[in-house]
Coordinates of C-alpha atoms and ligand atoms in Angstrom, one line a residue:
X129 CA 9.5 2.2 -16.3
X130 CA 11.5 5.2 -16.8
X131 CA 15.5 4.1 -16.3
X132 CA 17.1 5.7 -13.4
X133 CA 20.4 6.1 -11.9
X134 CA 22.5 3.2 -10.4
X135 CA 22.3 3.3 -6.6
X136 CA 26.1 4.9 -6.0
X137 CA 25.3 7.3 -9.1
X138 CA 22.0 8.3 -7.2
X139 CA 23.7 8.7 -3.8
X140 CA 26.8 10.8 -5.5
X141 CA 24.2 13.1 -7.5
X142 CA 22.5 14.5 -4.0
X143 CA 24.0 18.3 -3.9
X144 CA 22.9 20.3 -1.0
X145 CA 24.5 23.3 -2.1
X146 CA 22.3 26.4 -1.6
X147 CA 21.0 27.6 -5.1
X148 CA 21.9 30.9 -6.3
X149 CA 18.7 31.7 -7.8
X150 CA 15.7 33.0 -6.0
X151 CA 13.1 29.8 -5.5
X152 CA 10.7 32.0 -7.1
X153 CA 12.6 31.9 -10.2
X154 CA 13.1 28.1 -10.9
X155 CA 10.9 26.5 -12.7
X156 CA 9.7 22.9 -11.5
X157 CA 11.0 20.2 -13.5
X158 CA 8.1 18.6 -15.5
X159 CA 10.3 16.0 -18.0
X160 CA 9.3 12.5 -18.2
X161 CA 10.2 10.8 -14.9
X162 CA 9.7 13.4 -12.9
X163 CA 5.6 13.8 -12.6
X164 CA 3.1 11.8 -11.9
X165 CA 0.7 10.8 -14.7
X166 CA -2.5 12.8 -14.8
X167 CA -6.0 11.2 -13.9
X168 CA -7.9 9.7 -17.2
X169 CA -11.1 11.9 -17.6
X170 CA -13.4 8.8 -17.5
X171 CA -12.3 8.3 -13.7
X172 CA -13.1 11.8 -13.0
X173 CA -16.3 11.8 -14.5
X174 CA -17.3 8.4 -12.8
X175 CA -16.9 10.5 -9.4
X176 CA -18.2 13.6 -10.3
X177 CA -15.3 16.0 -9.9
X178 CA -14.3 18.5 -12.2
X179 CA -12.7 17.0 -15.4
X180 CA -10.2 17.9 -18.1
X181 CA -9.6 16.8 -21.4
X182 CA -6.3 14.4 -21.7
X183 CA -3.4 16.3 -20.9
X184 CA 0.4 15.7 -19.8
X185 CA 2.2 17.9 -17.1
X186 CA 5.0 17.7 -19.7
X187 CA 2.7 20.0 -22.0
X188 CA 3.4 24.2 -22.1
X189 CA 0.0 24.9 -21.8
X190 CA -2.2 23.1 -19.3
X191 CA -5.4 24.4 -21.2
X192 CA -6.8 25.3 -17.4
X193 CA -10.3 26.7 -17.2
X194 CA -11.0 30.4 -18.3
X195 CA -12.0 31.3 -14.6
X196 CA -9.1 29.1 -13.3
X197 CA -8.0 31.9 -10.8
X198 CA -11.3 32.4 -9.8
X199 CA -11.9 28.9 -8.4
X200 CA -8.4 28.6 -6.9
X201 CA -9.3 31.8 -4.9
X202 CA -13.0 30.6 -3.9
X203 CA -11.5 27.3 -3.3
X204 CA -8.8 28.7 -1.3
X205 CA -11.5 30.8 0.9
X206 CA -13.8 28.3 1.2
X207 CA -11.2 26.2 3.0
X208 CA -9.6 28.7 5.3
X209 CA -13.3 29.2 6.7
X210 CA -13.9 25.6 7.1
X211 CA -10.2 24.0 8.0
X212 CA -9.2 26.3 11.5
X213 CA -5.8 24.7 11.1
X214 CA -5.2 25.7 7.5
X215 CA -5.5 29.1 8.7
X216 CA -3.5 28.6 11.6
X217 CA -0.8 27.1 9.4
X218 CA -0.7 29.8 6.8
X219 CA -0.4 32.3 9.7
X220 CA 2.2 30.9 12.0
X221 CA 5.4 29.9 10.5
X222 CA 8.5 31.5 11.9
X223 CA 10.8 30.2 9.0
X224 CA 13.1 28.6 12.0
X225 CA 14.2 25.9 9.6
X226 CA 13.8 23.2 12.2
X227 CA 11.8 21.1 9.7
X228 CA 13.9 22.0 6.6
X229 CA 16.4 19.0 6.7
X230 CA 13.7 16.3 8.1
X231 CA 11.8 15.6 5.0
X232 CA 13.0 12.3 3.2
X233 CA 12.3 14.1 0.0
X234 CA 14.9 16.9 0.4
X235 CA 17.3 14.6 2.2
X236 CA 17.1 12.2 -1.0
X237 CA 17.1 15.0 -3.7
X238 CA 18.6 17.8 -2.0
X239 CA 15.9 20.1 -3.8
X240 CA 14.8 23.3 -1.6
X241 CA 11.4 23.1 -2.4
X242 CA 11.3 19.8 -0.8
X243 CA 11.9 21.4 2.5
X244 CA 8.7 21.2 4.4
X245 CA 9.1 24.9 5.2
X246 CA 9.3 25.7 1.2
X247 CA 6.7 23.5 0.2
X248 CA 4.1 25.3 2.7
X249 CA 5.5 28.2 1.3
X250 CA 4.5 27.5 -2.2
X251 CA 0.6 28.1 -1.0
X252 CA 1.6 30.2 1.9
X253 CA 3.1 32.9 -0.7
X254 CA -0.4 32.9 -2.3
X255 CA -2.4 33.2 0.7
X256 CA -0.7 36.1 1.8
X257 CA -1.3 37.9 -1.9
X258 CA -4.8 37.2 -1.7
X259 CA -6.0 37.1 1.6
X260 CA -3.5 39.3 4.1
X261 CA -3.2 43.0 4.2
X262 CA 0.3 43.3 4.2
X263 CA 0.7 40.8 0.9
X264 CA -2.0 43.1 -0.8
X265 CA -0.1 46.1 0.0
X266 CA 3.5 45.1 0.2
X267 CA 3.5 42.0 -2.1
X268 CA 6.8 40.6 -2.5
X269 CA 8.4 42.5 0.3
X270 CA 5.9 40.3 2.6
X271 CA 6.6 37.3 1.0
X272 CA 3.3 37.5 -1.4
X273 CA 3.2 36.5 -4.8
X274 CA 0.4 36.2 -7.4
X275 CA -0.9 33.0 -8.7
X276 CA 0.2 32.3 -12.1
X277 CA -0.2 29.1 -14.5
X278 CA 3.7 28.4 -13.6
X279 CA 2.7 28.4 -9.7
X280 CA 0.0 25.6 -10.7
X281 CA 2.6 23.8 -12.5
X282 CA 4.6 24.1 -8.9
X283 CA 2.0 23.2 -7.0
X284 CA 1.2 20.0 -8.9
X285 CA 5.0 19.2 -9.1
X286 CA 5.7 19.7 -5.5
X287 CA 2.4 18.7 -3.4
X288 CA 3.1 15.2 -5.4
X289 CA 6.4 15.0 -3.7
X290 CA 5.1 15.0 -0.4
X291 CA 4.1 11.9 0.9
X292 CA 2.0 13.6 3.6
X293 CA 3.9 11.7 6.0
X294 CA 4.2 14.4 9.1
X295 CA 7.6 13.9 10.0
X296 CA 8.3 17.4 9.7
X297 CA 5.6 18.0 12.1
X298 CA 7.3 16.6 15.1
X299 CA 10.0 18.7 15.1
X300 CA 8.2 21.9 14.3
X301 CA 8.1 23.7 17.9
X302 CA 4.7 25.0 16.8
X303 CA 3.2 21.7 15.3
X304 CA 2.7 23.1 11.7
X305 CA 1.4 20.1 9.6
X306 CA 2.8 20.6 6.2
X307 CA 0.8 17.1 5.3
X308 CA -2.4 18.8 5.7
X309 CA -1.1 21.9 3.9
X310 CA -0.2 19.2 0.8
X311 CA -3.8 17.8 1.2
X312 CA -5.2 21.5 0.9
X313 CA -3.1 22.1 -2.2
X314 CA -4.1 18.7 -4.0
X315 CA -7.7 19.7 -3.0
X316 CA -7.3 23.2 -5.1
X317 CA -5.6 21.6 -8.1
X318 CA -8.3 19.0 -7.7
X319 CA -11.0 21.8 -8.5
X320 CA -9.2 22.2 -11.8
X321 CA -9.0 18.5 -12.8
X322 CA -5.7 18.3 -11.9
X323 CA -5.0 15.1 -10.5
X324 CA -2.9 11.7 -10.6
X325 CA -4.0 8.6 -12.3
X326 CA -2.6 6.5 -9.6
X327 CA -4.7 7.7 -7.1
X328 CA -8.0 8.4 -9.2
X329 CA -8.4 5.2 -10.7
X330 CA -8.4 3.3 -7.5
X331 CA -10.7 5.9 -5.8
X332 CA -13.4 5.2 -8.8
X333 CA -12.8 1.6 -8.5
X334 CA -13.2 1.8 -5.2
X335 CA -16.4 3.7 -5.4
X336 CA -17.6 1.3 -8.1
X337 CA -16.6 -2.1 -6.4
X338 CA -15.7 -1.4 -3.0
X339 CA -11.9 -2.0 -3.4
X340 CA -9.0 -0.4 -5.5
X341 CA -8.6 -2.7 -8.1
X342 CA -12.2 -3.0 -8.9
X343 CA -12.3 -7.1 -7.8
X344 CA -15.9 -8.3 -8.1
X345 CA -17.4 -10.0 -5.3
X346 CA -17.2 -13.6 -6.5
X347 CA -13.3 -13.0 -7.6
X348 CA -12.8 -12.1 -3.9
X349 CA -14.3 -14.9 -2.7
X350 CA -12.4 -17.3 -5.2
X351 CA -9.0 -15.2 -4.1
X352 CA -9.4 -15.9 -0.6
X353 CA -10.4 -19.6 -1.0
X354 CA -7.2 -19.8 -3.1
X355 CA -5.5 -18.9 0.1
X356 CA -7.3 -21.4 2.1
X357 CA -6.2 -23.8 0.1
X358 CA -2.4 -22.8 0.3
X359 CA -2.7 -22.8 4.2
X360 CA -4.4 -26.4 4.1
X361 CA -1.4 -27.5 1.9
X362 CA 1.1 -26.1 4.5
X363 CA -0.9 -26.9 7.6
X364 CA -3.6 -29.5 6.9
X365 CA -6.0 -27.5 8.4
X366 CA -9.2 -26.4 6.6
X367 CA -10.2 -22.9 7.0
X368 CA -13.9 -21.7 6.0
X369 CA -14.0 -18.1 6.3
X370 CA -17.3 -16.5 5.8
X371 CA -18.5 -13.6 3.3
X372 CA -21.3 -10.9 4.2
X373 CA -22.8 -13.2 6.9
X374 CA -25.3 -11.3 8.8
X375 CA -25.0 -11.6 12.5
X376 CA -21.7 -12.3 12.9
X377 CA -19.7 -10.9 15.9
X378 CA -17.0 -9.2 14.1
X379 CA -16.6 -7.7 10.6
X380 CA -13.1 -8.1 9.6
X381 CA -11.7 -5.0 6.6
X382 CA -8.5 -5.2 5.6
X383 CA -6.7 -3.4 2.6
X384 CA -7.4 -5.1 -0.6
X385 CA -3.3 -5.2 -1.3
X386 CA -3.7 -7.9 1.2
X387 CA -5.9 -10.0 -1.6
X388 CA -3.8 -9.3 -4.6
X389 CA 0.0 -8.6 -4.3
X390 CA 2.8 -10.7 -2.6
X391 CA 3.9 -10.4 0.2
X392 CA 0.7 -8.7 1.6
X393 CA -1.6 -12.1 0.6
X394 CA 1.2 -14.0 3.3
X395 CA -0.2 -11.5 5.8
X396 CA -3.8 -12.2 5.0
X397 CA -2.9 -16.0 5.3
X398 CA -1.8 -15.2 8.7
X399 CA -5.1 -13.1 9.6
X400 CA -7.2 -16.3 8.4
X401 CA -5.0 -18.8 10.3
X402 CA -5.3 -16.8 13.5
X403 CA -9.2 -16.3 13.2
X404 CA -9.3 -20.1 12.9
X405 CA -6.8 -20.9 15.7
X406 CA -9.0 -18.8 18.2
X407 CA -12.8 -19.6 16.7
X408 CA -13.4 -15.8 16.1
X409 CA -16.8 -15.2 14.9
X410 CA -16.2 -13.2 12.0
X411 CA -16.8 -12.4 8.5
X412 CA -15.5 -10.9 5.4
X413 CA -17.6 -8.5 3.3
X414 CA -17.4 -8.3 -0.5
X415 CA -18.9 -4.9 -0.6
X416 CA -16.7 -3.2 2.3
X417 CA -13.7 -4.9 1.0
X418 CA -11.2 -2.2 1.0
X419 CA -9.4 -0.9 4.2
X420 CA -7.7 1.4 2.4
X421 CA -8.6 5.1 1.3
X422 CA -6.9 7.0 -1.2
X423 CA -9.8 9.7 -1.2
X424 CA -7.5 10.9 1.6
X425 CA -4.9 11.8 -1.0
X426 CA -7.7 13.6 -3.2
X427 CA -9.9 15.7 -0.8
X428 CA -12.1 15.5 2.3
X429 CA -15.3 15.1 0.5
X430 CA -14.1 11.9 -1.6
X431 CA -12.4 10.5 1.6
X432 CA -15.5 10.6 3.3
X433 CA -17.7 8.8 0.5
X434 CA -15.3 6.1 0.2
X435 CA -15.1 5.7 4.3
X436 CA -18.9 5.6 4.6
X437 CA -19.1 1.7 3.5
X438 CA -17.3 0.6 6.7
X439 CA -19.9 1.8 9.1
X440 CA -22.8 0.7 6.3
X441 CA -21.8 -2.2 5.8
X442 CA -21.0 -3.3 9.6
X443 CA -25.0 -2.0 10.0
X444 CA -26.5 -4.2 7.2
X445 CA -24.5 -7.4 8.7
X446 CA -25.8 -6.4 12.3
X447 CA -22.0 -7.1 13.5
X448 CA -21.0 -5.8 17.1
X449 CA -17.8 -4.1 16.3
X450 CA -15.3 -4.2 13.5
X451 CA -11.5 -5.5 13.4
X452 CA -9.1 -3.9 11.0
X453 CA -6.4 -5.1 9.3
X454 CA -2.4 -4.0 8.6
X455 CA -2.9 -0.8 6.8
X456 CA -1.4 2.6 7.3
X457 CA -3.2 5.3 5.6
X458 CA -6.5 3.4 6.2
X459 CA -6.0 3.9 10.1
X460 CA -5.2 7.5 9.7
X461 CA -8.9 8.2 8.3
X462 CA -10.1 5.6 10.5
X463 CA -8.3 7.1 13.8
X464 CA -8.5 10.8 12.8
X465 CA -11.6 11.1 11.0
X466 CA -13.9 8.6 10.9
X467 CA -16.1 9.3 13.7
X468 CA -16.6 13.2 13.0
X469 CA -17.2 12.3 9.1
X470 CA -19.4 9.4 9.4
X471 CA -19.7 8.5 12.8
X472 CA -21.3 8.3 15.4
X473 CA -21.6 4.8 14.7
X474 CA -24.0 4.2 18.1
X475 CA -25.3 1.0 16.4
X476 CA -22.2 -0.7 17.2
X477 CA -20.7 -1.8 21.0
X478 CA -17.5 -0.9 22.3
X479 CA -15.0 -3.5 21.1
X480 CA -14.5 -6.4 23.5
X481 CA -12.2 -9.4 22.6
X482 CA -14.5 -12.2 22.8
X483 CA -11.1 -14.4 23.7
X484 CA -9.7 -12.6 26.6
X485 CA -12.4 -10.1 27.7
X486 CA -10.4 -6.9 27.2
X487 CA -12.2 -4.2 26.3
X488 CA -10.6 -1.7 23.8
X489 CA -11.9 1.9 25.7
X490 CA -9.3 3.3 23.0
X491 CA -11.7 2.8 20.2
X492 CA -14.9 3.4 22.2
X493 CA -15.9 6.0 19.6
X494 CA -15.1 4.3 16.1
X495 CA -15.6 1.1 17.3
X496 CA -12.9 -0.1 15.3
X497 CA -9.7 -2.1 16.7
X498 CA -6.4 -2.7 14.7
X499 CA -5.1 -6.1 14.4
X500 CA -1.8 -5.5 15.8
X501 CA -3.6 -4.4 19.4
X502 CA -6.1 -7.3 19.0
X503 CA -3.3 -10.0 18.7
X504 CA -0.8 -8.1 21.2
X505 CA -4.0 -8.7 23.6
X506 CA -4.2 -12.5 22.6
X507 CA -0.4 -12.8 23.2
X508 CA -0.2 -11.0 26.4
X509 CA -3.1 -13.4 28.1
X510 CA -1.4 -16.4 26.6
X511 CA -4.3 -17.4 24.4
X512 CA -1.9 -18.3 21.5
X513 CA 0.1 -21.5 21.0
X514 CA 3.5 -20.2 19.3
X515 CA 6.9 -21.5 18.2
X516 CA 8.9 -18.3 17.4
X517 CA 11.6 -20.8 16.5
X518 CA 9.7 -21.2 12.9
X519 CA 11.1 -17.9 12.3
X520 CA 14.7 -18.2 13.0
X521 CA 16.0 -17.9 9.7
X522 CA 14.7 -14.4 9.7
X523 CA 16.6 -11.5 11.8
X524 CA 13.8 -9.2 12.0
X525 CA 13.5 -5.1 12.0
X526 CA 10.1 -3.2 12.3
X527 CA 9.5 -0.1 10.1
X528 CA 7.0 2.0 11.7
X529 CA 4.6 2.8 9.2
X530 CA 4.4 6.6 9.5
X531 CA 0.4 6.6 9.8
X532 CA -0.2 4.2 12.6
X533 CA 2.8 5.5 14.2
X534 CA 2.2 9.4 13.9
X535 CA -1.4 9.2 13.0
X536 CA -2.5 7.3 15.9
X537 CA 0.6 6.2 18.2
X538 CA 0.9 2.8 17.6
X539 CA 4.3 1.9 18.5
X540 CA 4.4 -0.7 20.9
X541 CA 2.0 -3.4 20.0
X542 CA 3.6 -4.6 16.7
X543 CA 7.0 -5.0 18.4
X544 CA 5.3 -6.8 21.4
X545 CA 3.7 -9.1 18.5
X546 CA 6.9 -9.6 16.8
X547 CA 8.8 -10.3 19.9
X548 CA 6.1 -12.9 20.5
X549 CA 6.6 -14.5 16.9
X550 CA 10.1 -14.2 16.2
X551 CA 13.4 -15.2 18.3
X552 CA 15.6 -12.4 16.7
X553 CA 14.5 -9.0 16.6
X554 CA 16.5 -5.9 16.0
X555 CA 15.9 -2.0 16.3
X556 CA 16.8 0.6 13.7
X557 CA 18.4 3.8 15.1
X558 CA 16.5 5.7 17.3
X559 CA 16.1 8.7 15.3
X560 CA 14.4 6.4 12.6
X561 CA 12.0 4.8 14.3
X562 CA 8.8 5.2 16.3
X563 CA 7.6 9.0 16.0
X564 CA 10.4 9.7 14.1
X565 CA 10.3 7.0 11.7
X566 CA 11.2 7.6 7.9
X567 CA 8.8 7.1 5.2
X568 CA 8.9 4.5 2.5
X569 CA 9.2 7.2 -0.2
X570 CA 5.8 6.1 -1.6
X571 CA 2.8 6.9 0.5
X572 CA 0.2 9.0 -0.2
X573 CA -0.4 7.7 -3.8
X574 CA 2.8 8.1 -4.8
X575 CA 4.1 4.4 -5.0
X576 CA 3.9 4.7 -9.3
X577 CA 6.5 3.8 -11.8
X578 CA 6.9 6.7 -13.6
X579 CA 8.5 8.6 -10.7
X580 CA 10.6 5.9 -9.6
X581 CA 13.8 8.1 -9.0
X582 CA 11.9 10.3 -6.6
X583 CA 10.7 7.2 -5.0
X584 CA 14.5 5.8 -4.7
X585 CA 15.6 9.0 -3.3
X586 CA 12.6 9.6 -0.7
X587 CA 13.1 6.0 0.5
X588 CA 16.8 6.5 0.8
X589 CA 16.8 7.4 4.5
X590 CA 14.7 4.6 5.3
X591 CA 16.8 2.4 3.5
X592 CA 19.8 3.6 5.1
X593 CA 18.6 2.4 8.5
X594 CA 17.9 -0.5 7.1
X595 CA 21.1 -1.2 5.7
X596 CA 22.4 -0.3 9.2
X597 CA 20.7 -3.0 11.0
X598 CA 21.7 -5.3 8.2
X599 CA 25.3 -4.5 8.6
X600 CA 25.6 -4.6 12.1
X601 CA 23.6 -7.9 12.9
X602 CA 22.7 -9.3 9.4
X603 CA 19.4 -8.4 9.4
X604 CA 17.6 -9.9 6.4
X605 CA 13.6 -9.2 6.9
X606 CA 12.1 -5.8 7.0
X607 CA 8.3 -6.1 9.1
X608 CA 5.7 -3.6 8.6
X609 CA 2.1 -3.0 9.0
X610 CA 1.1 -1.1 6.3
X611 CA -0.3 -2.4 2.6
X612 CA 1.4 0.5 0.7
X613 CA 4.5 -0.5 2.5
X614 CA 4.4 -4.3 1.5
X615 CA 4.3 -2.8 -2.0
X616 CA 6.7 -0.1 -1.9
X617 CA 9.2 -1.6 0.4
X618 CA 10.4 -4.5 -1.8
X619 CA 11.6 -2.5 -4.9
X620 CA 13.5 -0.2 -2.4
X621 CA 15.2 -3.0 -0.7
X622 CA 16.0 -4.4 -3.9
X623 CA 17.3 -0.9 -4.8
X624 CA 19.4 0.2 -1.9
X625 CA 19.4 -3.2 0.3
X626 CA 18.9 -6.3 -1.9
X627 CA 19.7 -8.6 0.8
X628 CA 16.4 -7.5 2.7
X629 CA 13.0 -8.7 2.4
X630 CA 9.5 -7.4 3.2
X631 CA 6.8 -8.9 5.5
X632 CA 3.7 -8.1 7.2
X633 CA 3.8 -9.2 11.0
X634 CA 0.9 -11.2 10.5
X635 CA 2.7 -13.6 8.1
X636 CA 5.3 -14.2 10.9
X637 CA 2.2 -14.9 13.3
X638 CA 1.0 -17.4 10.8
X639 CA 4.6 -19.0 10.5
X640 CA 4.8 -19.4 14.5
X641 CA 1.3 -20.6 15.2
X642 CA 0.7 -23.9 16.6
X643 CA -2.5 -24.8 15.5
X644 CA -4.6 -27.8 16.7
X645 CA -4.4 -30.6 14.6
X646 CA -1.7 -29.6 12.3
X647 CA 0.5 -31.4 10.3
X648 CA 4.4 -31.1 10.6
X649 CA 5.4 -27.7 8.9
X650 CA 7.9 -28.2 6.8
X651 CA 7.7 -24.8 4.8
X652 CA 6.5 -21.3 6.1
X653 CA 3.7 -19.4 4.4
X654 CA 5.5 -18.7 1.2
X655 CA 6.2 -22.2 0.3
X656 CA 10.1 -21.9 1.4
X657 CA 11.9 -24.2 3.9
X658 CA 11.2 -23.3 7.5
X659 CA 14.9 -23.3 8.3
X660 CA 18.2 -22.3 6.5
X661 CA 19.8 -25.8 6.7
X662 CA 16.5 -27.3 4.7
X663 CA 17.0 -24.1 2.1
X664 CA 20.2 -24.9 1.7
X665 CA 19.7 -28.6 1.1
X666 CA 17.1 -28.0 -1.6
X667 CA 19.5 -25.3 -3.4
Ligands
SF4_196 S1 5.0 15.5 5.5 FE1 6.4 14.5 5.1 S2 6.9 14.4 2.9 FE2 5.5 15.9 3.3 S3 6.8 17.6 3.5 FE3 6.3 16.9 6.0 S4 8.3 15.5 6.1 FE4 8.0 15.9 3.7
SF4_197 S1 9.6 24.0 11.8 FE1 7.6 25.1 11.8 S2 7.9 27.3 12.2 FE2 9.7 26.3 11.9 S3 10.2 26.5 9.5 FE3 9.3 24.6 9.7 S4 7.2 24.9 9.7 FE4 7.8 27.2 10.1

């Protein structure tokens, strides 16, 4: 990992002074620590994407293909014709500046090119030159500029400094979605083989084995069985989940982060306990073993290819509907794109909870229900026996993950669940939660160690709001419903607010659940004492 500044030094280094140079004249900083490592050629070849020999963004010459200008022009043209939103977003910005200070990367870095309006301008200026009469005739007077290898470098730098969180779009009077502009910018770069490895390696693994890490079916089964052993040790209850079982009522799909990385693994244990408790007829799949979809950060075509396995596996297994775990971008893909990309899934039924009878009409087209909705419905209908005091050592706040919050409007259900399983819940300030939530700083494939400085800067506004409730209420646990958050927030908290831990909400559900026939619990799902007195005695 590249060394980064200490928190106080980083905070004091942020400079919002307007630079004297014109933005077009400032080259991107592509020194080590300021860029994501490029994709290994084998991953691009595996996916059949334009491949490029090994290179480094720090190189002077990126050895672009001879016809790179034509590739970009034709790619841009094709996308303008295909995506009406892109065409509109290129034309309608009035440069009012309402979005300028809303991006967490601008707040944390002070770099003007991290203002959403200017990030979009990186693409828009080329659009004007290539596709508008005014730009062709008047050039820079009309805000147009010719594409050059330096502009390509600038795109690579700044489209990988946007986490596609969409916070800026909430404040734009025209609803311009800079995340979509970033997505298009990344698609164009991909046409030249310019991708980052932290995204493309999981994509290649996912395409090959069904999940980001390339976990084979037998290994995945053993991981889940390992969690079941832990649950038995804590509760005395033996859980026997099924895998690839044809005829199950429900297929459960969750991000693979819940299989292999703490604290996601505790969230996974919470799901397994919940399903056992209510006697759910479900199966896991060792093929559709990844809810996450890094295709979203690559191109629409790759996103579609990876998403296809969800419906394909539901069809093969003959389930009635799909239940999905706690994830962020997984739900952006499901909620906004899946139905039109790979649907309609007419072979599935409109989801209906077999426990409460509630019909989830909001999922009538995708046939896929979010676990937070499912559990909130169980709690509302008194179907769970809960002892929230088992979470009393936690003072909890909730981080609205960008995609469930802004991508699907899932705002109240996670809070309802949390208030059902915890006695101490505190909200962060109003302008940092719900639709206005701040990104973790590592979304959209930026959760990679070589850009730790950028991630800590981008995560500063989120961490600052957590610090506020930590100082005011003693909050010591940050709950979230996103696998990337469960990976990205722990180092962010360690850096800015080390007193605060991170959890998925179903870990807290698992702690609070009073299961029939369970032994007296002495520890939580992390094998840590249930209450503070016991923890202190142990120390
Ligand atoms: S989508 Fe998020 S990261 Fe990207 S420019 Fe807008 S606020 Fe910044
Ligand atoms: S808020 Fe919208 S219209 Fe105003 S500068 Fe930003 S993108 Fe352009």
